[in-house]
PDB file of N, CA, C and O in Angstrom:
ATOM      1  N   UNK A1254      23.988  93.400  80.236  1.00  0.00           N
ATOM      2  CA  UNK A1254      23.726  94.819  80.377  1.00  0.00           C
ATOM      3  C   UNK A1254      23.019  95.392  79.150  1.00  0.00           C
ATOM      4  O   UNK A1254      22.359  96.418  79.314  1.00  0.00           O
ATOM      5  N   UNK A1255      23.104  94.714  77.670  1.00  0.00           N
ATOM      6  CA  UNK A1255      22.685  95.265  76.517  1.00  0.00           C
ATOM      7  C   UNK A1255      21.344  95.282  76.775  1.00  0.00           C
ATOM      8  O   UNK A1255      20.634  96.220  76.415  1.00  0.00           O
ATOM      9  N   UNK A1256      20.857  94.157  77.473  1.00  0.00           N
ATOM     10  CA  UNK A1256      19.210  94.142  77.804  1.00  0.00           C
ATOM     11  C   UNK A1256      18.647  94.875  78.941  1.00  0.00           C
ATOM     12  O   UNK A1256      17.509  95.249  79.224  1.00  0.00           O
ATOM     13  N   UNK A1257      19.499  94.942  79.360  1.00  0.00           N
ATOM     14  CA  UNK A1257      18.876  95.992  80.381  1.00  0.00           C
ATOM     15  C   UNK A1257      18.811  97.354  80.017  1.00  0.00           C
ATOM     16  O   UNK A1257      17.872  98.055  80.395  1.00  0.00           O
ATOM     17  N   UNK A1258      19.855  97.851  79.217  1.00  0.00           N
ATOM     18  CA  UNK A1258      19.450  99.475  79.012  1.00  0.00           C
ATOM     19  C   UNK A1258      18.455  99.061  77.435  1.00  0.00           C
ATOM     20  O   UNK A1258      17.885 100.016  76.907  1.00  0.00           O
ATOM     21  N   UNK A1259      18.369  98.266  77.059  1.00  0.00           N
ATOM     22  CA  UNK A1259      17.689  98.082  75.766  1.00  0.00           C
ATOM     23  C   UNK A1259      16.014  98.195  76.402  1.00  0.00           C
ATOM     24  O   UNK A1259      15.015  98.547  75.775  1.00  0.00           O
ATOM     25  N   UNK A1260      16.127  97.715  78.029  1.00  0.00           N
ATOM     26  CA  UNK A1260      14.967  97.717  78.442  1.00  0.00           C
ATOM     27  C   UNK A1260      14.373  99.021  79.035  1.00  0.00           C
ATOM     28  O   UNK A1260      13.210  99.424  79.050  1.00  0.00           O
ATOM     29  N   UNK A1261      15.118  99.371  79.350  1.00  0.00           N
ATOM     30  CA  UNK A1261      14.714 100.575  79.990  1.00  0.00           C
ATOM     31  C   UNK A1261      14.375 101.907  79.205  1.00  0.00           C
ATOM     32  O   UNK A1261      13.638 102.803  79.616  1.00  0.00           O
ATOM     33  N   UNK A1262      14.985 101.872  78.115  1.00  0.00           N
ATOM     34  CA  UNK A1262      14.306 102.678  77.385  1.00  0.00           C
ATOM     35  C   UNK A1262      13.515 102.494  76.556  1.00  0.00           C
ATOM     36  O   UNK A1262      13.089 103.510  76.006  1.00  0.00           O
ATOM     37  N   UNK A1263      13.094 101.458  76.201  1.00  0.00           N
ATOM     38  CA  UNK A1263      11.454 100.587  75.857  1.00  0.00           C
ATOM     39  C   UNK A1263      10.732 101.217  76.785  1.00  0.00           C
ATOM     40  O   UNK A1263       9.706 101.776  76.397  1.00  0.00           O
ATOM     41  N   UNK A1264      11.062 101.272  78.100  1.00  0.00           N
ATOM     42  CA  UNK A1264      10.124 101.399  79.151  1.00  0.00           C
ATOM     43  C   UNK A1264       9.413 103.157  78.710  1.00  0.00           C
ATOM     44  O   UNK A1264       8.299 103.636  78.499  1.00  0.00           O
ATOM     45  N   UNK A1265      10.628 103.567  78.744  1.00  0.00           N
ATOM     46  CA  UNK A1265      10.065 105.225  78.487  1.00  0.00           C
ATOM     47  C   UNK A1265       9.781 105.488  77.255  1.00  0.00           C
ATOM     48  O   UNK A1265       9.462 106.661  77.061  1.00  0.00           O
ATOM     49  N   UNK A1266       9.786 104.694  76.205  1.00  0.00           N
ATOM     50  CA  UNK A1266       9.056 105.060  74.885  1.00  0.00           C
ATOM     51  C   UNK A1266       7.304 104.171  75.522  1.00  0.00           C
ATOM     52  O   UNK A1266       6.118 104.307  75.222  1.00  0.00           O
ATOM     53  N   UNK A1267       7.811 103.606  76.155  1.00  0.00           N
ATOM     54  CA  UNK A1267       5.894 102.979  76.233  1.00  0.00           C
ATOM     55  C   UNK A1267       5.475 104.003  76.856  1.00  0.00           C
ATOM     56  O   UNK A1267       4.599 104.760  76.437  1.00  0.00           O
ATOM     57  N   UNK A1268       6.155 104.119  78.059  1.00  0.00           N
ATOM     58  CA  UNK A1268       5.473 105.674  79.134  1.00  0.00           C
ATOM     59  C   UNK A1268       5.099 106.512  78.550  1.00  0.00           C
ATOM     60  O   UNK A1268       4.234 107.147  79.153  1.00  0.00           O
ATOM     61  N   UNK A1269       5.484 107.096  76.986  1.00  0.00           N
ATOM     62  CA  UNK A1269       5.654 108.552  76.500  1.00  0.00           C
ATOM     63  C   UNK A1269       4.058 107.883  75.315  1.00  0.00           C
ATOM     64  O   UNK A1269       3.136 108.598  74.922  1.00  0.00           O
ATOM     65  N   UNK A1270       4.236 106.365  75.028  1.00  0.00           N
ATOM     66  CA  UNK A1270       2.944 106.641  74.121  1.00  0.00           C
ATOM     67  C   UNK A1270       1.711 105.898  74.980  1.00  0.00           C
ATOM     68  O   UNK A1270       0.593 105.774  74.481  1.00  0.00           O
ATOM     69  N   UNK A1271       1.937 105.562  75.920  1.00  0.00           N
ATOM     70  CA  UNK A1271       0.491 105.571  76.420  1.00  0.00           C
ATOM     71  C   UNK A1271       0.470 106.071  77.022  1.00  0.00           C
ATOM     72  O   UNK A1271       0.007 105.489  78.002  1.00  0.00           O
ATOM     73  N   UNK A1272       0.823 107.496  77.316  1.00  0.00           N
ATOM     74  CA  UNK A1272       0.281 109.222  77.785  1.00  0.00           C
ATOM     75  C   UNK A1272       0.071 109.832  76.193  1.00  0.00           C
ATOM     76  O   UNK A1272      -0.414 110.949  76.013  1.00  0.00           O
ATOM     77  N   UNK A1273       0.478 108.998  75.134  1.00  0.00           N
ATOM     78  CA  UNK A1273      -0.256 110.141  74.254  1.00  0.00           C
ATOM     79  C   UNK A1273       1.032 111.060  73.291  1.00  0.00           C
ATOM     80  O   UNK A1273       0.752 111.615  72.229  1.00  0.00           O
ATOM     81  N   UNK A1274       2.173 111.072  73.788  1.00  0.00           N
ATOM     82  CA  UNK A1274       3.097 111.239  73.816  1.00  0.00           C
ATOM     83  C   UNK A1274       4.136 111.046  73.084  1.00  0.00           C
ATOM     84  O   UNK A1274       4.514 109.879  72.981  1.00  0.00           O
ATOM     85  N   UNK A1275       4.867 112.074  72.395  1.00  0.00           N
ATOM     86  CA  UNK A1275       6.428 111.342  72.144  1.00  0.00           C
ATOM     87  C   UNK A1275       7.453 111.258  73.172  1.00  0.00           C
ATOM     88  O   UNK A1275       7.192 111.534  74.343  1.00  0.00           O
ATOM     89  N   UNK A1276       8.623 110.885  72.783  1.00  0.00           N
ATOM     90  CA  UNK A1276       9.713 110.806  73.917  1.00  0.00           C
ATOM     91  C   UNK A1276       9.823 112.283  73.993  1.00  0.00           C
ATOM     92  O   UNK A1276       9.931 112.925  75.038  1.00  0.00           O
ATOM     93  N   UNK A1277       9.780 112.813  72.659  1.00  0.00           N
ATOM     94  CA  UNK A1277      10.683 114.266  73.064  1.00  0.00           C
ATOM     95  C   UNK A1277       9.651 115.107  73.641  1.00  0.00           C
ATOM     96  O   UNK A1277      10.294 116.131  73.872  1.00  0.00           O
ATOM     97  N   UNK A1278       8.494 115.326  74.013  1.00  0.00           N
ATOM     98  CA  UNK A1278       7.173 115.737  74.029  1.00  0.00           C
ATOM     99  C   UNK A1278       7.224 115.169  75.777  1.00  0.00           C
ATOM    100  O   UNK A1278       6.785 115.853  76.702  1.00  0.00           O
ATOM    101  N   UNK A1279       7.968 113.542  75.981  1.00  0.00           N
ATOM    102  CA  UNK A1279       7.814 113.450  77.538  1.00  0.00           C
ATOM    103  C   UNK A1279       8.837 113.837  77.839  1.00  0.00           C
ATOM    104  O   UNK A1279       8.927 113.686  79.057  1.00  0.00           O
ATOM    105  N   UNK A1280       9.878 114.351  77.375  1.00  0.00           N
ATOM    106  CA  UNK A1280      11.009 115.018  78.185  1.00  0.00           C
ATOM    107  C   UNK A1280      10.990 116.591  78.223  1.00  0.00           C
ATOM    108  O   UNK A1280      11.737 117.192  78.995  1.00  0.00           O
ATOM    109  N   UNK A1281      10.277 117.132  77.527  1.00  0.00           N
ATOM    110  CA  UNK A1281      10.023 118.531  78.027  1.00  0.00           C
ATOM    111  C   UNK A1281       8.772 118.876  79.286  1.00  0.00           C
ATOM    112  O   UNK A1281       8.794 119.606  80.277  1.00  0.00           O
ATOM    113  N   UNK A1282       7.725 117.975  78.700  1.00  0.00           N
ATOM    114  CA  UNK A1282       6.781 117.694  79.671  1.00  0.00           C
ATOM    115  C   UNK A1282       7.449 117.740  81.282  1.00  0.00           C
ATOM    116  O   UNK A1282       6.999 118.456  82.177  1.00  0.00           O
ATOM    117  N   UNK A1283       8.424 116.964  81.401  1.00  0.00           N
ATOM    118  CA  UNK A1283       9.687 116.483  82.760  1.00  0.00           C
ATOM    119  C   UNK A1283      10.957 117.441  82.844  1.00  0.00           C
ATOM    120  O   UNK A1283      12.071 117.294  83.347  1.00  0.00           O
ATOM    121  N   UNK A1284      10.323 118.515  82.128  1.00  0.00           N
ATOM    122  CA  UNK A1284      11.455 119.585  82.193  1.00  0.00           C
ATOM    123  C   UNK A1284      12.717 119.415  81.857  1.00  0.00           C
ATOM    124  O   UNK A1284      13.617 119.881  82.555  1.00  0.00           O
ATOM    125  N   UNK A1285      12.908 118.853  80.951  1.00  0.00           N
ATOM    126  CA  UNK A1285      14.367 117.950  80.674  1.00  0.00           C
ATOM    127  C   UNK A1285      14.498 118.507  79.239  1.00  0.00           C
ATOM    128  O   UNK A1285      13.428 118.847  78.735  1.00  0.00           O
ATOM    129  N   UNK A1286      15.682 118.675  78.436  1.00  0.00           N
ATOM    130  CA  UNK A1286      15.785 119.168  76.947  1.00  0.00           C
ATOM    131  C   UNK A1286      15.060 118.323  76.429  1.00  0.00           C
ATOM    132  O   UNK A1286      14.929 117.222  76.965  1.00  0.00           O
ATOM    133  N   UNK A1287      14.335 118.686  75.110  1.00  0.00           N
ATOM    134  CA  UNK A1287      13.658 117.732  74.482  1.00  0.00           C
ATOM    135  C   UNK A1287      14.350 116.447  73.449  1.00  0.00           C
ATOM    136  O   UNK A1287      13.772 115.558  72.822  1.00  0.00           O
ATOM    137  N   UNK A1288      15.520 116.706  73.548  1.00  0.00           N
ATOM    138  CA  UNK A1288      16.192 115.491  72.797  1.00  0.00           C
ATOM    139  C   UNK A1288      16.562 114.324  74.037  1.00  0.00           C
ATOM    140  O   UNK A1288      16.874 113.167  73.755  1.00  0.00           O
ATOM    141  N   UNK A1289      16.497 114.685  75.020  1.00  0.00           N
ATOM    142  CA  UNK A1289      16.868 113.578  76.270  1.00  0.00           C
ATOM    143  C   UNK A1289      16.717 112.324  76.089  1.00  0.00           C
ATOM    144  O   UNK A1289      17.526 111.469  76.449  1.00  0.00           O
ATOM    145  N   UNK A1290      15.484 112.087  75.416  1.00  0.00           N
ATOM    146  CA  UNK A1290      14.911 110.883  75.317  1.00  0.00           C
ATOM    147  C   UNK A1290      15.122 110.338  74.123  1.00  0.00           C
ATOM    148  O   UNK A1290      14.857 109.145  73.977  1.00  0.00           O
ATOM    149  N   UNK A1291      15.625 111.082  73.071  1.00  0.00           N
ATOM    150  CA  UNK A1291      15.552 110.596  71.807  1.00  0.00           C
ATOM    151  C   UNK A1291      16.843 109.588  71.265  1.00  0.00           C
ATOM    152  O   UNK A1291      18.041 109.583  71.549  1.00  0.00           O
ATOM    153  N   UNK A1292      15.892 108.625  70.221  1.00  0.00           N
ATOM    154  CA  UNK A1292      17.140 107.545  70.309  1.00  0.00           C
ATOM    155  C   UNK A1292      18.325 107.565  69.871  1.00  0.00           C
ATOM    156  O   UNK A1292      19.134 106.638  69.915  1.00  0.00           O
ATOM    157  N   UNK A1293      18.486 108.725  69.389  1.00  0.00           N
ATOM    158  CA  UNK A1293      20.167 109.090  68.748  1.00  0.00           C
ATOM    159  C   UNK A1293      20.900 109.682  70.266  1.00  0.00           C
ATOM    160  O   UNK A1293      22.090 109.996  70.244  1.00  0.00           O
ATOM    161  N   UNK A1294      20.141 109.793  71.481  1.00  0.00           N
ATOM    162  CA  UNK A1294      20.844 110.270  72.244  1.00  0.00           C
ATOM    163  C   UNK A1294      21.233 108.815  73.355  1.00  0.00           C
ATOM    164  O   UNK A1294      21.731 109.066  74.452  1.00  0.00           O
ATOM    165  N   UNK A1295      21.088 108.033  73.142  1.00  0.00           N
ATOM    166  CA  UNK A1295      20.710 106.427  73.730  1.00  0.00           C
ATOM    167  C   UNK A1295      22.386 105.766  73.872  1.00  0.00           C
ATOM    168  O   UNK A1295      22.760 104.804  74.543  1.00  0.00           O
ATOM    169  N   UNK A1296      23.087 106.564  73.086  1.00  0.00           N
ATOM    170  CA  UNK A1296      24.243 106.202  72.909  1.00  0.00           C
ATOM    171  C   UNK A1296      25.224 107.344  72.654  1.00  0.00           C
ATOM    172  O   UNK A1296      24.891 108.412  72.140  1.00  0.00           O
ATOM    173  N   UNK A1297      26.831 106.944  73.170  1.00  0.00           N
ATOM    174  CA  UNK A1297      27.366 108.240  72.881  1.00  0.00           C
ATOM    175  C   UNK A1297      28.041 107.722  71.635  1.00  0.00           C
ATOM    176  O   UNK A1297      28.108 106.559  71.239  1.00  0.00           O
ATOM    177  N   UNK A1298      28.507 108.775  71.122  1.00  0.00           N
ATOM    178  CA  UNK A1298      28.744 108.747  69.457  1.00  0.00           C
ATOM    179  C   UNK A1298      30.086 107.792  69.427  1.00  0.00           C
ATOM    180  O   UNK A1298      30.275 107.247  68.340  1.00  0.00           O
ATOM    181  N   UNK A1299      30.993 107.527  70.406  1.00  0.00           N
ATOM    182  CA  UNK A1299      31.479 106.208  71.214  1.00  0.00           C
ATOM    183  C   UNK A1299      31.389 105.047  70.702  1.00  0.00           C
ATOM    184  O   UNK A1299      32.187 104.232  70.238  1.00  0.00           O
ATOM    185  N   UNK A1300      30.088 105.112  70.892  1.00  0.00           N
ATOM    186  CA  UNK A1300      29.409 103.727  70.843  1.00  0.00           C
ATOM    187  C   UNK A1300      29.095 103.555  72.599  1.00  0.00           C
ATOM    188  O   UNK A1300      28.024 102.952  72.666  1.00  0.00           O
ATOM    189  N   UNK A1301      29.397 103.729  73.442  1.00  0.00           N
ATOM    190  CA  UNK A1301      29.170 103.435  74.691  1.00  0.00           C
ATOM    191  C   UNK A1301      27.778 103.717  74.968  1.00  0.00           C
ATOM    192  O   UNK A1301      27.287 104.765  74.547  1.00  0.00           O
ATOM    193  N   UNK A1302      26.888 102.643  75.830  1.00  0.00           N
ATOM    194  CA  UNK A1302      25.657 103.468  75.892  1.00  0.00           C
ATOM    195  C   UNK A1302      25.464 104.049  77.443  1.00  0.00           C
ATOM    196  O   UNK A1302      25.953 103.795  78.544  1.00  0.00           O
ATOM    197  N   UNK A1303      24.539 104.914  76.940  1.00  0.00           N
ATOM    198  CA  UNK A1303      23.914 106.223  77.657  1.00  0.00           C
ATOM    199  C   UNK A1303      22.479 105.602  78.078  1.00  0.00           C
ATOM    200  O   UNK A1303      21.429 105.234  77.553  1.00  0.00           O
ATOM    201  N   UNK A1304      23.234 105.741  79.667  1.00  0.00           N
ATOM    202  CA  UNK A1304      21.606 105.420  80.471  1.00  0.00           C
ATOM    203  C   UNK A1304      20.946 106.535  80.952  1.00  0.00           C
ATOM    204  O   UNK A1304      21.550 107.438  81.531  1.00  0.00           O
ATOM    205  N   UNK A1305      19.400 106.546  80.700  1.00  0.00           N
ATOM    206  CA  UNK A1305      18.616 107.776  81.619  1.00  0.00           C
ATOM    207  C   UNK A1305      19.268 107.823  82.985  1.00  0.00           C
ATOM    208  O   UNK A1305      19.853 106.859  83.480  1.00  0.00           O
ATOM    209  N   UNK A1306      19.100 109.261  83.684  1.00  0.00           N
ATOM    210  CA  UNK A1306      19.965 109.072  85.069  1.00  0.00           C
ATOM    211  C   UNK A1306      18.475 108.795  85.837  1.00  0.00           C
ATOM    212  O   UNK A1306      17.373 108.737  85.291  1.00  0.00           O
ATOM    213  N   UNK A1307      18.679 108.698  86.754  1.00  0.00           N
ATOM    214  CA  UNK A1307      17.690 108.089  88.138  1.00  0.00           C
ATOM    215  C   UNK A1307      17.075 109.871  88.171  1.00  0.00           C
ATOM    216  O   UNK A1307      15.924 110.241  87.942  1.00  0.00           O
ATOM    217  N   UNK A1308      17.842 110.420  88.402  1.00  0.00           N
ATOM    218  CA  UNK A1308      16.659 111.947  88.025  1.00  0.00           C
ATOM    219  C   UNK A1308      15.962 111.694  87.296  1.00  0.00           C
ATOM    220  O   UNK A1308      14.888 111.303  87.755  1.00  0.00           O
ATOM    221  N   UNK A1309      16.069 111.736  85.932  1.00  0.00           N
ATOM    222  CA  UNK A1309      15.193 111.848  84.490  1.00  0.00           C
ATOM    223  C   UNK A1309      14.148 110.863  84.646  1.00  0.00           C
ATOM    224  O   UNK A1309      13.060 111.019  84.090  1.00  0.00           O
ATOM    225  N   UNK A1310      14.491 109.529  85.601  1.00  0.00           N
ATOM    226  CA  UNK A1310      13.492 108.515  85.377  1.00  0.00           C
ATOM    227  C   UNK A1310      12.184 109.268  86.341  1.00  0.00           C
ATOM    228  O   UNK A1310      11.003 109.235  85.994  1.00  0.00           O
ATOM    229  N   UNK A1311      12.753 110.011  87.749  1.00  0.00           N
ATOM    230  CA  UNK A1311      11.857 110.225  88.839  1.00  0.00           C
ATOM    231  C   UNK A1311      10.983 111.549  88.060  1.00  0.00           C
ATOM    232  O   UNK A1311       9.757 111.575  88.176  1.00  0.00           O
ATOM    233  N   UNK A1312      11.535 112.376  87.455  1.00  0.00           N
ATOM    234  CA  UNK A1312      11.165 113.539  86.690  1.00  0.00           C
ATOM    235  C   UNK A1312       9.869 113.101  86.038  1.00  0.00           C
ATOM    236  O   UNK A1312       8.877 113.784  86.294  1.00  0.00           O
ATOM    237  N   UNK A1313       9.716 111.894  85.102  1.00  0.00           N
ATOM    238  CA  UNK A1313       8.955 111.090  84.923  1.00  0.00           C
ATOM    239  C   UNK A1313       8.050 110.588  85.408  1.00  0.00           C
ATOM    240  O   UNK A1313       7.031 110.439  84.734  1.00  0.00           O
ATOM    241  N   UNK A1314       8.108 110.129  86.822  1.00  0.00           N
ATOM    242  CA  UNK A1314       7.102 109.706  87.181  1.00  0.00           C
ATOM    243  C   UNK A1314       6.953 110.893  88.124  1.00  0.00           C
ATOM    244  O   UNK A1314       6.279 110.444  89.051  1.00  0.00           O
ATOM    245  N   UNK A1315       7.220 112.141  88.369  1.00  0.00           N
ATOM    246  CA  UNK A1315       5.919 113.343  88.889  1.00  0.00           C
ATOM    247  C   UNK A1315       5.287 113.780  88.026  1.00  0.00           C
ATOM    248  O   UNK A1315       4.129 114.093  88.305  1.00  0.00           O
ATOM    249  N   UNK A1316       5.773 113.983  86.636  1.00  0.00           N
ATOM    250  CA  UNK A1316       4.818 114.158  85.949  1.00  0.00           C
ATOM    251  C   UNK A1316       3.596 113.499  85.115  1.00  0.00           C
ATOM    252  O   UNK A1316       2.581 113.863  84.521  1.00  0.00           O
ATOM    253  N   UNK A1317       4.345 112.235  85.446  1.00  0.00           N
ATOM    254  CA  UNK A1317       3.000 111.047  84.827  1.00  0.00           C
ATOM    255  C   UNK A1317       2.048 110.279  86.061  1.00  0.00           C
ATOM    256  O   UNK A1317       1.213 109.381  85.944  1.00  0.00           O
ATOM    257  N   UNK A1318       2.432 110.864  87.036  1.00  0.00           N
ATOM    258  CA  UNK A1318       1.964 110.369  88.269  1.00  0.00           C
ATOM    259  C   UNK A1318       1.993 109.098  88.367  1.00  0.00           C
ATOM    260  O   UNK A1318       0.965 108.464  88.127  1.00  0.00           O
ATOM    261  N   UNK A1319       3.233 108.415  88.760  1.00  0.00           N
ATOM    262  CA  UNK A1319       3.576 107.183  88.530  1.00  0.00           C
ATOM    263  C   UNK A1319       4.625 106.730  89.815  1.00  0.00           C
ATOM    264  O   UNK A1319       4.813 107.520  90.741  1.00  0.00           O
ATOM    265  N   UNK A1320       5.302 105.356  89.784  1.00  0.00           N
ATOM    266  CA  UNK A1320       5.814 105.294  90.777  1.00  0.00           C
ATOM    267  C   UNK A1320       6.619 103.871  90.464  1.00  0.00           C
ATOM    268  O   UNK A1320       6.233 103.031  89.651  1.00  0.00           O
ATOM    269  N   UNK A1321       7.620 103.793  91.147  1.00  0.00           N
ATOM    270  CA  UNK A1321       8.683 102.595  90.452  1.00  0.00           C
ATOM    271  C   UNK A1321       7.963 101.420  90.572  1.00  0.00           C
ATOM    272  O   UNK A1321       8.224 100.611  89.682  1.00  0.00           O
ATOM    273  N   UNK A1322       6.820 100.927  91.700  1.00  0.00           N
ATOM    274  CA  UNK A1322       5.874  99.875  91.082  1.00  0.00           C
ATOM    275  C   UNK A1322       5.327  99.932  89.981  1.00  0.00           C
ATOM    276  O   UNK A1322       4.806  98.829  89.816  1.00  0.00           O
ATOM    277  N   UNK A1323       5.022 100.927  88.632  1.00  0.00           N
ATOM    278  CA  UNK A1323       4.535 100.918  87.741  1.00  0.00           C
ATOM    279  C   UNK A1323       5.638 100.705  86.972  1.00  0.00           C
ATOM    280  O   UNK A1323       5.506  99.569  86.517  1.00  0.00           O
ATOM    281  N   UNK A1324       6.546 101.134  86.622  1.00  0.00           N
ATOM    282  CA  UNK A1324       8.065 101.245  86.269  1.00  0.00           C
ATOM    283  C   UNK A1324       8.591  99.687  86.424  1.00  0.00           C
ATOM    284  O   UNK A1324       8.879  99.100  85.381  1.00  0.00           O
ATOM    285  N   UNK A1325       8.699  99.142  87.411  1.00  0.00           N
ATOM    286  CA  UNK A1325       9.039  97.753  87.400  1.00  0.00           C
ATOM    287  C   UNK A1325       8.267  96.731  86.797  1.00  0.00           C
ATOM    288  O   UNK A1325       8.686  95.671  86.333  1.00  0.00           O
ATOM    289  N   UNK A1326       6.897  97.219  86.856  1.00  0.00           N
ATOM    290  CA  UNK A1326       5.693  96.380  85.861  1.00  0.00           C
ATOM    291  C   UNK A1326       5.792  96.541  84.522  1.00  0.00           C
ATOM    292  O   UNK A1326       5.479  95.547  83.866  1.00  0.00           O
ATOM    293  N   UNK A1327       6.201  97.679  83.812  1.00  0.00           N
ATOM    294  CA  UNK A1327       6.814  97.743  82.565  1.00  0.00           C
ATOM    295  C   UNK A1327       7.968  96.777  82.273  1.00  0.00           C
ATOM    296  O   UNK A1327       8.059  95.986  81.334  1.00  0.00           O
ATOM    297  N   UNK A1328       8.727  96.980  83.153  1.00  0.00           N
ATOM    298  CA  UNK A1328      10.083  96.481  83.121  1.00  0.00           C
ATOM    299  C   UNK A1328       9.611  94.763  83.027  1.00  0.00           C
ATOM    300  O   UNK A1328      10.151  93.998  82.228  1.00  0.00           O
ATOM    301  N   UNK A1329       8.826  94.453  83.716  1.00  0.00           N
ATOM    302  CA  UNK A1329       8.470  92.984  83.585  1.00  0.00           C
ATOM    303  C   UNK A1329       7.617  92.429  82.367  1.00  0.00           C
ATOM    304  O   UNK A1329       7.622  91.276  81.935  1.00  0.00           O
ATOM    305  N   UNK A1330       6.852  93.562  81.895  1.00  0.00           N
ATOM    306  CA  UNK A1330       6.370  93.607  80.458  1.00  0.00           C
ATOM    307  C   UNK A1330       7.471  93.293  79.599  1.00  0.00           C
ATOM    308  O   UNK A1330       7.457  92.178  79.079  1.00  0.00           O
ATOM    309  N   UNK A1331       8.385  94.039  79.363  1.00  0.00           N
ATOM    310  CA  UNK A1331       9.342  93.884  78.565  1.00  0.00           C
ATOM    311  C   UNK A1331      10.070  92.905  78.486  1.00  0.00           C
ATOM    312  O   UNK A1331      10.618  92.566  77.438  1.00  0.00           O
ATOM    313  N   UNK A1332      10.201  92.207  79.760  1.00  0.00           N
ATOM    314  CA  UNK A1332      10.821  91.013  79.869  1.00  0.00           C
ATOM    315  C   UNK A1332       9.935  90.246  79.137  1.00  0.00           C
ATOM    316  O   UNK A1332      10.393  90.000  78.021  1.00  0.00           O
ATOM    317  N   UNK A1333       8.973  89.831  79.313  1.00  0.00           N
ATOM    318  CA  UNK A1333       7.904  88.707  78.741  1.00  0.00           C
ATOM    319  C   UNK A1333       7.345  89.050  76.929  1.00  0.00           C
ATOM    320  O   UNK A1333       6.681  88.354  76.161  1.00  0.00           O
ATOM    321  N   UNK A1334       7.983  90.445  76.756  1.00  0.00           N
ATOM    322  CA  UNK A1334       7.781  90.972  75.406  1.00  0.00           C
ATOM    323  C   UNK A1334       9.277  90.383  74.529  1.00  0.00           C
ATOM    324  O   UNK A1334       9.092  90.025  73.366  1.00  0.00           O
ATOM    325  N   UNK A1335      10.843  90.285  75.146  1.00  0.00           N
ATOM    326  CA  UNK A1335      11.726  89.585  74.837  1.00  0.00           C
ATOM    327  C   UNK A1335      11.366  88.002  74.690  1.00  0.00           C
ATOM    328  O   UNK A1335      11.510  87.284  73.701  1.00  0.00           O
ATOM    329  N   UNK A1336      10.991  87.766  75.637  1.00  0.00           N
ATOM    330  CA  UNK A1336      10.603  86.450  75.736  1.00  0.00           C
ATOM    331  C   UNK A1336      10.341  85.533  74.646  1.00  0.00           C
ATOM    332  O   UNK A1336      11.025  84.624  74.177  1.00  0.00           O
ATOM    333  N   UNK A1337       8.953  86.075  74.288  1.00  0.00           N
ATOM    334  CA  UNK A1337       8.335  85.929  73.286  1.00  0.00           C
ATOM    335  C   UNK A1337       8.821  86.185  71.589  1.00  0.00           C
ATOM    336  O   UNK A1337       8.050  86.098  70.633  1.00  0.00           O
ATOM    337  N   UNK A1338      10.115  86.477  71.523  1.00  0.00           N
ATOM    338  CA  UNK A1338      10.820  86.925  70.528  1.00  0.00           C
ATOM    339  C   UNK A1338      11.187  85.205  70.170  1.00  0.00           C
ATOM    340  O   UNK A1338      11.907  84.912  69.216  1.00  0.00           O
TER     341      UNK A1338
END
């Protein structure tokens, strides 16, 4: 599970800079508070981590005009970007 939310929010820091973008810059953009995305919010102070909800991700792709085939192609980026570690 560590890799999977480790992945998924890789995914939306790539989304946010190849639009140009910060995270906090793509979460207001998506109408969302602007710390949403930011990595002190990635986790609760816990330690437990904090996944984007399935809103925040779709919020995302209306405003980047995108679609979970692009989203899963990241996601497979990232895999092959671990990989390579």
């Amino acid at each position: 599970m560590d890799k999977e939310h480790s992945k998924i929010w890789k995914v939306i820091d790539k989304i946010a800079y190849t639009n140009g973008l910060s995270v906090s810059a793509l979460a207001r953009k998506a109408g969302l508070d602007s710390t949403a995305f930011n990595k002190s919010k990635r986790f609760y102070p816990s330690g437990k981590r904090r996944w984007p909800s399935s809103e925040s991700i779709c919020k995302i792709f209306k405003v980047m005009n995108m679609d979970w085939e692009l989203f899963s192609q990241y996601m497979m980026e990232a895999d092959e970007d671990e990989a390579k570690k």
